[in-house]
XYZ file of C-alpha atoms in Angstrom:
781
model
C 38.294 64.670 -15.930
C 35.506 67.140 -15.172
C 35.958 66.666 -11.417
C 39.576 67.835 -11.763
C 38.367 71.048 -13.443
C 35.917 72.064 -10.706
C 36.654 74.456 -7.886
C 36.475 72.728 -4.460
C 34.616 75.748 -3.033
C 31.888 76.606 -5.545
C 31.735 73.253 -7.335
C 31.790 74.929 -10.757
C 34.468 75.017 -13.412
C 37.481 77.108 -12.421
C 37.333 80.856 -13.093
C 40.663 82.682 -12.855
C 42.250 79.846 -10.852
C 45.163 80.634 -8.553
C 47.729 78.197 -7.156
C 47.888 77.999 -3.355
C 51.200 77.204 -1.597
C 50.000 73.631 -1.053
C 49.758 73.233 -4.882
C 45.957 73.042 -4.878
C 43.861 75.421 -6.981
C 40.921 77.646 -6.174
C 38.940 80.267 -8.062
C 40.009 83.842 -7.368
C 36.438 84.944 -6.440
C 36.146 81.931 -4.149
C 39.515 82.701 -2.571
C 38.111 86.051 -1.401
C 35.336 84.226 0.470
C 37.613 81.811 2.349
C 40.386 84.295 3.269
C 40.241 85.248 6.963
C 41.943 87.722 9.285
C 44.571 86.606 11.783
C 44.808 88.875 14.875
C 48.135 90.311 15.980
C 47.811 88.588 19.311
C 45.271 86.821 21.379
C 45.257 89.684 23.897
C 43.548 91.927 21.313
C 40.635 89.495 20.876
C 37.456 89.925 22.843
C 36.950 87.268 25.512
C 34.253 85.366 23.578
C 36.673 84.924 20.668
C 39.633 83.551 22.614
C 40.361 80.009 21.452
C 43.057 77.460 22.002
C 46.031 77.138 19.686
C 45.000 75.918 16.222
C 41.301 76.781 16.613
C 39.405 78.873 14.098
C 37.355 81.980 14.274
C 33.805 81.412 15.387
C 30.899 82.075 13.136
C 30.426 85.501 14.689
C 34.010 86.697 14.229
C 34.704 89.529 11.865
C 35.858 88.446 8.421
C 38.110 90.408 6.186
C 36.751 92.066 3.086
C 38.103 90.906 -0.267
C 41.844 90.784 0.107
C 43.200 91.211 -3.401
C 44.451 94.596 -4.457
C 41.560 95.387 -6.745
C 38.906 94.634 -4.134
C 40.760 96.076 -1.136
C 41.469 99.459 -2.756
C 38.263 101.459 -2.378
C 36.715 104.524 -0.804
C 35.861 102.663 2.354
C 39.530 102.331 3.184
C 40.812 105.578 1.735
C 40.704 107.340 5.051
C 42.323 104.575 7.019
C 45.839 105.822 6.555
C 46.974 103.998 3.435
C 45.944 101.320 1.005
C 44.501 98.019 2.143
C 47.510 96.203 0.775
C 49.821 98.155 3.013
C 47.531 97.648 5.981
C 47.439 93.895 5.499
C 51.112 93.237 5.469
C 52.451 96.143 7.470
C 55.028 96.867 4.788
C 57.311 94.791 2.672
C 59.747 94.292 5.478
C 57.243 92.646 7.798
C 57.232 89.210 6.188
C 59.128 87.529 9.020
C 56.722 88.970 11.568
C 53.795 87.409 9.705
C 55.373 83.960 9.906
C 55.955 84.345 13.641
C 52.418 85.544 14.218
C 50.961 82.760 12.127
C 52.875 80.092 14.026
C 50.955 81.048 17.139
C 47.821 79.729 15.481
C 49.387 76.810 13.681
C 48.976 73.164 14.610
C 52.705 72.790 13.969
C 55.494 75.273 13.398
C 55.572 74.559 9.675
C 53.862 77.809 8.684
C 50.528 76.058 8.037
C 47.468 76.062 10.198
C 43.891 74.865 10.144
C 40.592 76.451 10.864
C 36.976 75.430 11.218
C 34.791 77.819 9.224
C 31.175 78.231 10.087
C 29.318 78.108 6.786
C 29.299 75.644 3.919
C 29.859 76.481 0.292
C 27.871 74.698 -2.439
C 30.683 72.130 -2.660
C 30.773 71.359 1.062
C 33.648 73.714 2.035
C 32.998 75.983 4.986
C 33.500 79.744 4.481
C 33.272 82.738 6.780
C 30.521 85.227 6.037
C 30.955 88.939 6.151
C 30.055 90.378 9.553
C 27.178 92.834 9.416
C 27.575 96.306 10.862
C 26.801 96.607 14.564
C 23.285 97.813 15.364
C 22.961 101.564 15.484
C 26.187 102.295 13.642
C 26.419 103.734 10.197
C 27.850 101.875 7.228
C 30.755 104.305 6.962
C 31.651 103.771 10.598
C 31.507 100.027 10.097
C 33.774 100.245 7.067
C 36.172 102.421 9.006
C 36.273 99.845 11.821
C 37.012 97.105 9.306
C 39.841 99.062 7.739
C 41.296 99.890 11.141
C 41.266 96.209 12.025
C 43.212 95.470 8.820
C 45.940 97.795 9.874
C 46.620 95.775 13.035
C 46.153 92.280 11.717
C 47.450 89.967 8.995
C 45.360 87.710 6.715
C 45.517 84.051 5.794
C 43.778 81.604 3.485
C 43.074 77.948 4.183
C 43.062 75.369 1.393
C 39.588 73.822 1.144
C 41.093 70.432 0.237
C 44.055 69.803 2.560
C 43.033 72.429 5.189
C 46.500 74.008 5.347
C 46.651 77.733 5.964
C 49.055 80.263 4.471
C 49.521 83.941 5.236
C 49.039 86.666 2.636
C 51.710 89.266 1.936
C 51.207 92.921 1.008
C 49.902 91.941 -2.447
C 47.013 89.941 -1.034
C 45.569 87.197 -3.212
C 47.427 88.645 -6.200
C 50.583 87.269 -4.643
C 49.510 83.780 -5.700
C 50.348 82.744 -9.227
C 47.611 82.509 -11.811
C 47.238 78.962 -13.191
C 47.071 79.826 -16.883
C 47.519 76.189 -17.887
C 44.474 75.062 -15.932
C 42.536 78.027 -17.269
C 43.350 77.021 -20.843
C 42.346 73.399 -20.186
C 39.024 74.583 -18.757
C 38.478 76.763 -21.819
C 39.221 73.849 -24.176
C 36.908 71.631 -22.169
C 34.100 74.171 -22.387
C 34.580 74.565 -26.137
C 34.630 70.794 -26.548
C 31.267 70.589 -24.811
C 29.894 73.386 -27.004
C 29.696 75.854 -24.089
C 30.848 79.449 -24.309
C 34.169 80.049 -22.512
C 34.179 82.159 -19.391
C 36.443 84.893 -20.731
C 35.466 87.719 -23.053
C 35.513 87.090 -26.798
C 36.343 89.245 -29.750
C 34.238 89.869 -32.759
C 34.748 88.165 -36.073
C 37.561 90.708 -36.722
C 39.799 91.710 -33.801
C 39.609 95.486 -33.338
C 41.859 97.995 -31.619
C 41.060 98.616 -28.009
C 42.418 102.204 -27.859
C 40.938 103.730 -31.036
C 38.907 106.917 -30.807
C 37.556 106.340 -34.317
C 34.053 105.060 -34.990
C 34.092 102.241 -35.793
C 37.482 101.249 -34.312
C 40.265 100.170 -36.607
C 41.146 96.454 -36.927
C 43.880 95.402 -34.524
C 47.357 94.948 -36.029
C 49.333 93.729 -32.981
C 48.877 92.312 -29.527
C 51.216 93.098 -26.643
C 51.695 89.949 -24.607
C 52.768 91.909 -21.514
C 50.065 94.572 -21.686
C 47.481 92.134 -23.045
C 46.034 94.922 -25.247
C 45.127 94.978 -28.961
C 46.539 97.928 -30.955
C 45.971 99.174 -34.428
C 49.050 100.530 -36.250
C 48.382 104.194 -35.315
C 47.589 103.507 -31.671
C 50.633 101.238 -31.349
C 52.949 104.037 -32.463
C 51.190 106.498 -30.203
C 50.535 104.479 -27.053
C 53.061 101.643 -27.205
C 56.352 102.826 -28.731
C 59.216 100.366 -29.044
C 61.450 102.279 -26.654
C 61.735 103.109 -23.022
C 59.829 100.834 -20.648
C 58.099 99.121 -23.626
C 61.338 98.116 -25.328
C 61.254 94.586 -23.870
C 57.554 94.000 -24.555
C 56.764 91.424 -27.175
C 54.331 92.308 -29.963
C 52.615 89.467 -31.843
C 49.888 89.068 -34.430
C 46.386 89.267 -32.949
C 44.838 85.798 -32.545
C 41.743 84.773 -34.523
C 38.425 84.823 -32.706
C 36.968 81.553 -31.340
C 34.954 79.463 -33.836
C 31.856 79.699 -31.658
C 32.007 83.490 -31.716
C 32.574 83.543 -35.489
C 29.617 81.243 -36.076
C 27.285 83.110 -33.781
C 28.432 86.558 -34.890
C 28.567 87.763 -31.316
C 29.670 91.375 -31.187
C 31.014 91.035 -27.646
C 34.411 92.637 -28.230
C 36.046 94.231 -25.263
C 36.308 97.942 -25.866
C 38.243 100.724 -24.192
C 41.731 101.051 -22.876
C 42.603 100.679 -19.228
C 43.776 103.670 -17.252
C 47.441 104.091 -16.455
C 50.579 105.209 -18.178
C 51.390 103.684 -21.484
C 47.997 102.048 -21.744
C 49.151 98.859 -19.932
C 46.624 96.890 -18.005
C 47.052 95.138 -14.708
C 48.583 91.680 -15.077
C 45.513 90.133 -13.571
C 43.097 91.679 -16.054
C 41.849 89.531 -18.867
C 42.071 90.974 -22.361
C 40.252 89.978 -25.489
C 43.296 88.485 -27.093
C 43.989 86.140 -24.188
C 40.536 84.680 -24.400
C 40.357 84.702 -28.153
C 41.033 80.985 -28.692
C 43.432 78.080 -28.310
C 45.978 79.119 -30.940
C 47.684 82.003 -29.046
C 47.490 81.677 -25.297
C 49.162 84.238 -22.989
C 51.766 82.472 -20.915
C 52.193 83.500 -17.246
C 54.723 86.123 -16.284
C 56.779 86.504 -13.140
C 54.651 87.937 -10.298
C 57.662 89.895 -8.960
C 58.550 91.302 -12.376
C 55.303 91.536 -14.287
C 56.980 92.453 -17.546
C 59.263 89.407 -17.635
C 58.518 85.911 -18.824
C 59.743 82.850 -17.000
C 63.067 81.562 -18.333
C 64.602 79.416 -15.540
C 63.445 76.959 -12.878
C 64.607 77.212 -9.269
C 65.199 73.715 -7.867
C 65.332 75.012 -4.290
C 62.035 76.869 -4.368
C 60.540 74.538 -7.000
C 59.111 77.414 -9.003
C 59.752 79.084 -12.376
C 61.700 82.362 -12.178
C 62.759 85.099 -14.582
C 66.284 86.391 -15.199
C 65.640 89.463 -12.997
C 64.950 87.201 -10.040
C 68.437 85.760 -10.542
C 70.067 89.159 -11.043
C 68.430 90.757 -7.991
C 69.753 87.977 -5.782
C 66.556 86.446 -4.440
C 67.364 83.164 -6.174
C 71.008 83.969 -6.835
C 72.419 81.287 -4.539
C 69.769 78.727 -5.460
C 70.293 75.936 -7.946
C 68.527 76.753 -11.184
C 68.145 75.012 -14.514
C 66.740 76.019 -17.908
C 62.987 76.121 -17.994
C 62.709 73.974 -21.163
C 64.946 71.216 -19.803
C 63.032 71.025 -16.522
C 59.772 71.133 -18.475
C 60.785 68.041 -20.431
C 62.145 66.334 -17.324
C 58.989 66.886 -15.302
C 56.865 65.811 -18.240
C 58.841 62.563 -18.383
C 58.452 62.090 -14.613
C 54.736 62.766 -14.851
C 54.404 60.290 -17.737
C 56.297 57.681 -15.749
C 54.122 58.277 -12.710
C 51.041 58.069 -14.927
C 52.205 54.669 -16.154
C 52.186 53.441 -12.573
C 48.750 54.942 -11.992
C 47.574 53.393 -15.250
C 48.775 49.971 -14.109
C 46.993 50.428 -10.800
C 43.861 51.572 -12.618
C 44.038 48.453 -14.781
C 44.422 46.310 -11.677
C 41.504 48.159 -10.103
C 39.328 47.437 -13.145
C 40.286 43.772 -13.022
C 39.609 43.794 -9.302
C 36.164 45.296 -9.924
C 35.473 42.559 -12.475
C 36.598 40.013 -9.900
C 34.327 41.560 -7.271
C 31.390 41.512 -9.698
C 32.121 37.871 -10.449
C 32.198 37.219 -6.713
C 28.815 38.926 -6.427
C 27.427 36.666 -9.115
C 29.023 33.617 -7.527
C 27.583 34.594 -4.152
C 24.144 34.792 -5.710
C 24.558 31.446 -7.457
C 26.147 29.746 -4.451
C 23.418 31.146 -2.222
C 20.735 29.614 -4.434
C 22.682 26.354 -4.625
C 23.092 26.228 -0.876
C 19.398 26.935 -0.388
C 18.535 24.130 -2.791
C 21.020 21.831 -1.053
C 19.590 22.695 2.358
C 16.048 22.062 1.154
C 17.145 18.766 -0.394
C 18.919 17.686 2.795
C 15.953 18.605 4.962
C 13.602 16.856 2.531
C 15.853 13.795 2.698
C 15.630 13.867 6.498
C 11.863 14.183 6.276
C 11.725 11.292 3.791
C 13.930 9.164 6.034
C 11.696 10.002 8.995
C 8.637 9.128 6.932
C 10.139 5.772 5.950
C 11.101 5.054 9.546
C 7.598 6.007 10.625
C 6.181 3.496 8.161
C 8.497 0.807 9.547
C 7.474 1.594 13.109
C 3.801 1.558 12.139
C 4.353 -1.836 10.543
C 5.827 -3.103 13.823
C 2.833 -1.764 15.741
C 0.468 -3.410 13.268
C 2.269 -6.742 13.567
C 2.222 -6.520 17.351
C -1.498 -5.718 17.339
C -2.291 -8.584 14.960
C -0.214 -10.962 17.068
C -2.056 -9.976 20.245
C -5.433 -10.211 18.530
C -4.592 -13.668 17.162
C -3.494 -14.882 20.580
C -6.647 -13.573 22.203
C -8.925 -15.001 19.502
C -7.195 -18.379 19.734
C -7.664 -18.346 23.495
C -11.316 -17.307 23.084
C -11.997 -20.122 20.617
C -10.204 -22.697 22.760
C -11.972 -21.607 25.932
C -15.353 -21.491 24.184
C -14.892 -25.045 22.900
C -13.943 -26.385 26.312
C -16.762 -24.453 27.926
C -19.270 -25.940 25.470
C -17.929 -29.430 26.106
C -18.038 -28.992 29.884
C -21.540 -27.512 29.756
C -22.801 -30.421 27.630
C -21.204 -32.945 29.982
C -22.766 -31.211 32.966
C -26.214 -31.263 31.421
C -25.815 -34.927 30.485
C -24.697 -35.842 33.995
C -27.657 -33.992 35.510
C -30.016 -35.972 33.304
C -28.303 -39.222 34.367
C -28.659 -38.296 38.011
C -32.411 -37.855 37.488
C -32.800 -41.521 36.451
C -34.134 -43.922 39.141
C -32.768 -47.132 37.666
C -29.862 -48.121 39.916
C -28.605 -50.883 37.675
C -28.570 -48.621 34.623
C -26.896 -45.805 36.596
C -24.161 -48.053 37.853
C -23.453 -49.308 34.371
C -22.302 -45.822 33.251
C -21.475 -44.077 36.486
C -17.787 -45.087 36.544
C -17.239 -43.795 33.026
C -19.071 -40.538 33.757
C -17.082 -39.965 36.922
C -13.820 -40.383 34.993
C -15.034 -38.041 32.235
C -16.022 -35.381 34.779
C -12.653 -35.703 36.501
C -10.821 -35.403 33.190
C -12.951 -32.388 32.269
C -12.091 -30.774 35.574
C -8.405 -31.407 35.099
C -8.541 -29.552 31.798
C -9.140 -26.292 33.668
C -5.681 -26.191 35.155
C -4.070 -23.148 36.718
C -3.463 -20.498 34.128
C -5.946 -21.883 31.654
C -8.337 -19.105 32.562
C -5.713 -16.353 32.430
C -5.102 -14.241 29.300
C -1.923 -15.132 27.483
C -1.287 -11.564 26.269
C -1.784 -8.155 27.785
C -3.865 -5.414 26.289
C -0.952 -3.032 26.758
C 1.637 -2.571 24.010
C 5.141 -2.891 25.335
C 6.481 -0.545 22.691
C 8.026 2.783 23.680
C 9.415 5.078 20.996
C 12.573 6.841 22.169
C 12.441 10.072 20.158
C 14.454 12.227 22.538
C 17.840 11.692 20.782
C 16.282 12.536 17.424
C 14.659 15.674 18.827
C 17.990 16.763 20.270
C 19.677 16.067 16.951
C 17.032 18.135 15.148
C 17.528 21.033 17.556
C 21.292 20.777 17.095
C 20.988 20.655 13.313
C 23.166 23.519 12.070
C 25.941 24.362 9.654
C 29.403 23.274 10.693
C 32.689 24.907 9.845
C 34.933 22.383 8.200
C 38.216 22.393 10.083
C 39.708 19.562 8.086
C 41.209 20.784 4.879
C 41.644 17.350 3.313
C 39.313 16.538 0.406
C 35.873 15.102 1.131
C 34.666 11.617 0.269
C 34.271 11.169 -3.520
C 30.865 10.093 -4.752
C 30.790 7.043 -7.023
C 28.558 7.501 -10.062
C 27.034 4.049 -10.207
C 25.111 4.825 -13.384
C 28.433 5.211 -15.215
C 30.213 2.231 -13.659
C 30.111 -0.857 -15.895
C 31.949 -4.019 -16.933
C 32.804 -5.368 -20.368
C 34.437 -8.747 -20.763
C 37.356 -8.683 -18.342
C 37.555 -4.877 -18.014
C 35.763 -2.570 -15.590
C 35.013 1.145 -15.848
C 34.514 3.312 -12.777
C 33.369 6.932 -12.532
C 33.183 9.285 -9.563
C 32.862 12.966 -8.762
C 33.553 15.460 -6.010
C 30.559 16.295 -3.780
C 28.887 19.630 -4.520
C 29.636 22.743 -2.447
C 33.119 21.503 -1.627
C 35.634 24.201 -0.712
C 38.644 21.951 -0.206
C 40.810 21.693 -3.332
C 41.455 18.295 -4.917
C 44.831 17.595 -6.503
C 44.044 14.029 -7.619
C 42.401 10.694 -6.887
C 43.586 7.206 -5.924
C 41.592 4.231 -7.252
C 42.050 0.900 -5.491
C 40.924 -2.566 -6.617
C 41.180 -5.938 -4.924
C 42.424 -9.125 -6.624
C 39.000 -10.525 -7.500
C 39.147 -13.138 -4.720
C 38.400 -10.866 -1.778
C 42.085 -10.123 -1.148
C 43.793 -6.872 -0.268
C 43.257 -3.668 -2.229
C 45.982 -2.312 -4.490
C 46.369 1.001 -6.274
C 45.459 0.777 -9.957
C 45.174 4.497 -10.815
C 46.494 7.828 -9.479
C 45.586 11.039 -11.315
C 43.145 13.905 -11.789
C 40.650 12.120 -14.058
C 37.300 11.018 -12.658
C 36.822 8.135 -15.121
C 39.063 5.082 -15.301
C 38.953 1.749 -17.167
C 40.997 -1.236 -15.939
C 41.715 -3.979 -18.472
C 43.190 -7.463 -18.143
C 41.083 -8.644 -15.212
C 39.861 -12.177 -14.647
C 36.674 -13.345 -16.289
C 33.818 -14.541 -14.106
C 35.279 -12.731 -11.082
C 33.960 -10.252 -8.548
C 36.028 -7.137 -7.862
C 35.659 -4.531 -5.128
C 36.685 -0.968 -5.931
C 36.988 2.246 -3.905
C 38.435 5.707 -4.462
C 39.795 8.545 -2.325
C 40.986 12.087 -3.036
C 44.131 13.875 -1.942
C 45.609 17.381 -1.865
C 48.490 19.196 -0.205
C 46.862 18.780 3.220
C 46.608 15.008 3.004
C 44.464 12.115 1.815
C 40.719 12.127 2.318
C 38.505 9.215 3.394
C 37.536 6.329 1.116
C 34.332 6.287 -0.837
C 31.787 3.520 -0.582
C 32.921 0.216 -2.051
C 31.377 -0.770 -5.359
C 31.177 -4.423 -6.427
C 31.808 -5.226 -10.096
C 31.302 -8.606 -11.769
C 33.258 -9.422 -14.910
C 31.672 -11.426 -17.725
C 31.215 -15.175 -17.362
C 32.306 -15.762 -20.970
C 34.577 -13.759 -23.220
C 33.370 -11.714 -26.171
C 36.176 -10.630 -28.466
C 37.238 -10.186 -32.105
C 40.484 -10.251 -34.044
C 42.715 -7.289 -33.176
C 43.647 -5.291 -36.315
C 46.446 -3.526 -34.410
C 48.224 -6.753 -33.408
C 47.869 -8.633 -36.719
C 50.439 -8.841 -39.476
C 49.902 -6.364 -42.288
C 49.095 -9.255 -44.682
C 46.111 -10.271 -42.548
C 42.812 -8.981 -43.948
C 39.916 -8.607 -41.477
C 36.235 -8.190 -42.311
C 32.807 -8.817 -40.814
C 33.513 -6.423 -37.927
C 36.940 -8.006 -37.402
C 35.457 -11.473 -36.947
C 36.528 -12.962 -40.312
C 40.222 -13.288 -41.228
C 42.023 -14.034 -44.499
C 45.610 -13.599 -45.673
C 47.030 -11.999 -48.797
C 50.358 -13.849 -48.566
C 51.285 -17.460 -49.256
C 53.383 -17.375 -46.090
C 51.906 -17.908 -42.659
C 50.872 -14.729 -40.845
C 49.673 -14.345 -37.242
C 46.773 -12.329 -35.810
C 45.730 -12.103 -32.132
C 42.367 -11.637 -30.417
C 41.342 -8.566 -28.425
C 40.888 -10.522 -25.166
C 43.594 -11.427 -22.657
C 43.192 -14.392 -20.269
C 45.004 -15.088 -17.019
C 42.421 -17.048 -15.046
C 39.410 -19.299 -15.589
C 38.224 -21.553 -18.415
C 37.408 -20.108 -21.852
C 36.158 -21.617 -25.082
C 35.845 -20.215 -28.601
C 35.367 -21.643 -32.064
C 36.616 -20.865 -35.576
C 34.546 -21.800 -38.604
C 36.533 -22.658 -41.777
C 34.835 -20.666 -44.557
C 37.335 -21.496 -47.317
C 40.058 -24.139 -47.584
C 42.056 -24.644 -50.846
C 45.259 -26.391 -51.921
C 46.004 -28.079 -48.615
C 47.064 -25.124 -46.456
C 48.128 -25.609 -42.834
C 46.274 -23.107 -40.589
C 47.220 -23.054 -36.911
C 44.872 -22.306 -33.964
C 45.827 -21.644 -30.364
C 46.997 -19.003 -27.876
C 50.027 -16.751 -27.673
C 51.608 -13.998 -25.659
C 51.501 -10.411 -26.920
C 55.140 -10.562 -28.084
C 54.659 -13.531 -30.425
C 56.408 -13.399 -33.808
C 53.874 -12.437 -36.486
C 55.556 -13.541 -39.725
C 55.757 -17.341 -39.201
C 53.433 -20.204 -38.345
C 51.897 -20.035 -34.911
C 53.843 -22.216 -32.443
C 57.258 -22.013 -34.087
C 58.559 -19.738 -31.324
C 58.331 -20.093 -27.544
C 55.578 -17.444 -27.258
C 52.766 -19.531 -28.778
C 50.979 -22.868 -28.242
C 48.952 -24.083 -31.227
C 47.464 -26.948 -33.222
C 48.283 -26.811 -36.909
C 46.146 -29.001 -39.193
C 45.817 -30.054 -42.839
C 43.027 -31.990 -44.573
C 43.979 -35.347 -42.952
C 45.571 -34.884 -39.525
C 46.656 -32.364 -36.847
C 49.726 -31.762 -34.657
C 50.419 -29.820 -31.475
C 53.224 -27.257 -31.963
C 55.369 -25.235 -29.555
C 58.967 -23.997 -29.903
C 59.014 -25.329 -33.493
C 58.403 -28.871 -32.182
C 55.277 -30.735 -33.306
C 53.904 -33.684 -31.323
C 50.724 -35.628 -30.642
C 49.675 -36.268 -34.243
C 45.978 -37.045 -34.459
C 43.940 -38.335 -37.392
C 41.272 -36.039 -38.732
C 41.839 -32.817 -40.625
C 39.777 -29.836 -41.670
C 37.884 -28.919 -44.794
C 35.553 -26.189 -45.887
C 32.744 -25.886 -43.348
C 34.677 -27.484 -40.485
C 34.600 -26.027 -36.962
C 37.712 -25.850 -34.799
C 37.177 -25.394 -31.049
C 39.801 -24.121 -28.599
C 39.394 -24.749 -24.854
C 41.774 -22.836 -22.553
C 41.534 -23.819 -18.894
C 43.952 -21.698 -16.880
C 42.724 -23.162 -13.612
C 44.016 -26.582 -14.731
C 46.771 -25.197 -17.024
C 45.479 -27.103 -20.061
C 44.889 -26.268 -23.717
C 42.568 -28.577 -25.695
C 41.571 -28.553 -29.388
C 38.441 -29.928 -31.082
C 37.493 -30.433 -34.738
C 33.752 -30.739 -35.306
C 33.311 -31.546 -31.613
C 35.948 -34.311 -31.538
C 38.976 -33.772 -29.319
C 42.268 -33.742 -31.162
C 45.023 -35.386 -29.173
C 45.635 -35.113 -25.442
C 45.622 -31.881 -23.520
C 48.788 -29.828 -23.545
C 50.030 -26.479 -22.151
C 50.718 -27.886 -18.665
C 52.152 -25.742 -15.838
C 52.301 -22.428 -17.723
C 51.374 -19.097 -16.045
C 50.872 -15.628 -17.469
C 48.552 -13.725 -19.748
C 47.483 -15.307 -23.031
C 45.503 -14.137 -26.029
C 43.606 -16.131 -28.655
C 45.820 -16.507 -31.760
C 45.607 -17.731 -35.347
C 48.030 -18.121 -38.261
C 46.803 -18.244 -41.873
C 48.046 -18.180 -45.432
C 46.363 -17.180 -48.663
C 44.215 -20.260 -49.247
C 42.108 -20.297 -46.097
C 39.474 -18.065 -44.471
C 38.024 -18.481 -40.973
C 35.321 -16.751 -38.928
C 35.572 -16.333 -35.157
C 32.700 -17.190 -32.770
C 32.969 -16.062 -29.127
C 30.810 -15.682 -26.055
C 30.457 -19.460 -25.800
C 30.186 -21.423 -22.603
C 32.548 -24.288 -21.995
C 30.890 -27.380 -23.571
C 30.504 -30.574 -21.573
C 29.615 -33.081 -24.350
C 32.778 -32.971 -26.446
C 34.153 -36.272 -27.708
C 37.317 -37.993 -26.658
C 40.434 -37.809 -28.887
C 41.325 -40.233 -31.679
C 45.039 -40.935 -31.372
C 47.350 -42.389 -33.971
C 51.072 -43.044 -34.286
C 53.589 -40.354 -35.013
């Protein structure tokens, strides 16, 4: 808030602020420095000062002296034919002439103009300095020239904030209203900071300002219009309640400020102002007005200084007194009570502040968002740098690996050439040694003088020499390999690619290729789990993923999952099968490309337990759901956790307890099998039920294929399900029970078992299909 309480000219807290016609505020002392003279016409200006319409006075132009009444009235202007106020305006009736004159220098005909001052104030606003007296002239002559110029010119003031100009009337700067509200806010702000307020302060006890006694008497009343403290005697003498003072309002004197009471400052304003009745000028500041926050002097009408504001003129948008309405200046204007308009404008200001508050809240959130963006830019910059380094390092590693491969090729080529040359050297050396030995032998034979002995071996030697000569055929003495390496590395495309290596702007808004996380992909029994993720530094949004899987035989892909998750498990697949899986992402712009295909192999054999969720409530499971008993004398069904639709599978059940000739049943069933009767009595199950002597195959409540041989404690029942051949075979202690059944049935089947109270079995899985099981022992029905 402190910036709102500072003058735009001096940069300090407001002192005696006045309200300009543009609704901005400026200190009264500062207003004197920025007020300038406006000539009557351009023809009266010297040639160097002639400017175009809307231009300002140059830095060398003459500036007006202080233009308020108090500063303008002085001895320098006493001989100029009237007061400075009269010289400025040319009389009260010259207001319309001022507007016409001002429009000559205005940027528009709205009554406002702009200027370009030549000096800067401490707050950056340019002001016009006072022009020094011409060389060789006396100060009195200079003052006389200034006053004479006032008589033929009007004055104006330019707002330092919006740069709009307004002309001054005969009252000068005193014609602008004093902003008492802003002055009080500044005073409260100063007191809140512990600083002494700018206005004068009274002593610990307010004293009369007109007393001749020593010391003065304590003040008894304060006149709000005169702004003077009176004791009882002086009030009767100098301020009677009749005549012109009849309408003045007398109130109790305000207490002194707390800071003055604490410090004991004796800075009371003494002495009465000159003038009839002891009244001060409305612009003067009395002790009571600056005494504190409790009793502040409210502004009075500038036209009728003795009257308080009581109405608000909607046409002029200014408070007025009742005399302004009676005299006719605002008589035809629309007016409303001051209190009602005060409340209405307060409500409008509060409503406007709510909008500003909402915008300020949005601005704060926006700043938080911008700061988050800054942080994200920093983080993304580091991530991109790391990614770039990693990509370049990957290229370097790939080039290094390719270099090693190329070096290996060169080494192999060199070793091949060396081997060929060494083989040729060894072969030629051997032949050369043989030929040289033959030549030496033949020369020794030629030296012999025995004709008969020579002729005995000459034919054989001639043939050997001819054969030796034929060995040196054409090309035998030529190298088989060249010393040159016919290997040329074409690196030009790679060099061009390296030079063209740069960032690309992704034009395609579809999602990128998902990356499969192979370390998280796995198989368990006949289920597979796949995991993937979006590549880093991806700006395209992803609405979901599509996972596709083939049929396990190299067939076409089919969709098995569509959603936003990046982890998916597919159950119910074939055992001992190989599946290919791939994934792609999609968003509102379309579907992205497929990922790499991952190959998943399901288990060769099935590992499973009894399923506690599918079993009847009378079934009791233990041993990690591998051992089953029953609490009821009736037959109850429980299923396994595996589901089969393809392949051959084998599992065994060990009979841990068998009492009182129960009839357990072993087999397979669909998921919807009835759980409260013996397995095989409905059309959803295929089973072998057995007692201690024989067994039967049961389906749809029909039992067939009775076979001798039952179960007892310690027996092992094997179940072989071959879905490739559509057969179901049972074994007791390795001996097949009856012929195979379950022919020509398709679907998904689960291991099943029905028990009653007198039997307990334990499941064994993960077994390969046996090949040494015995043939069945059949008997009559």
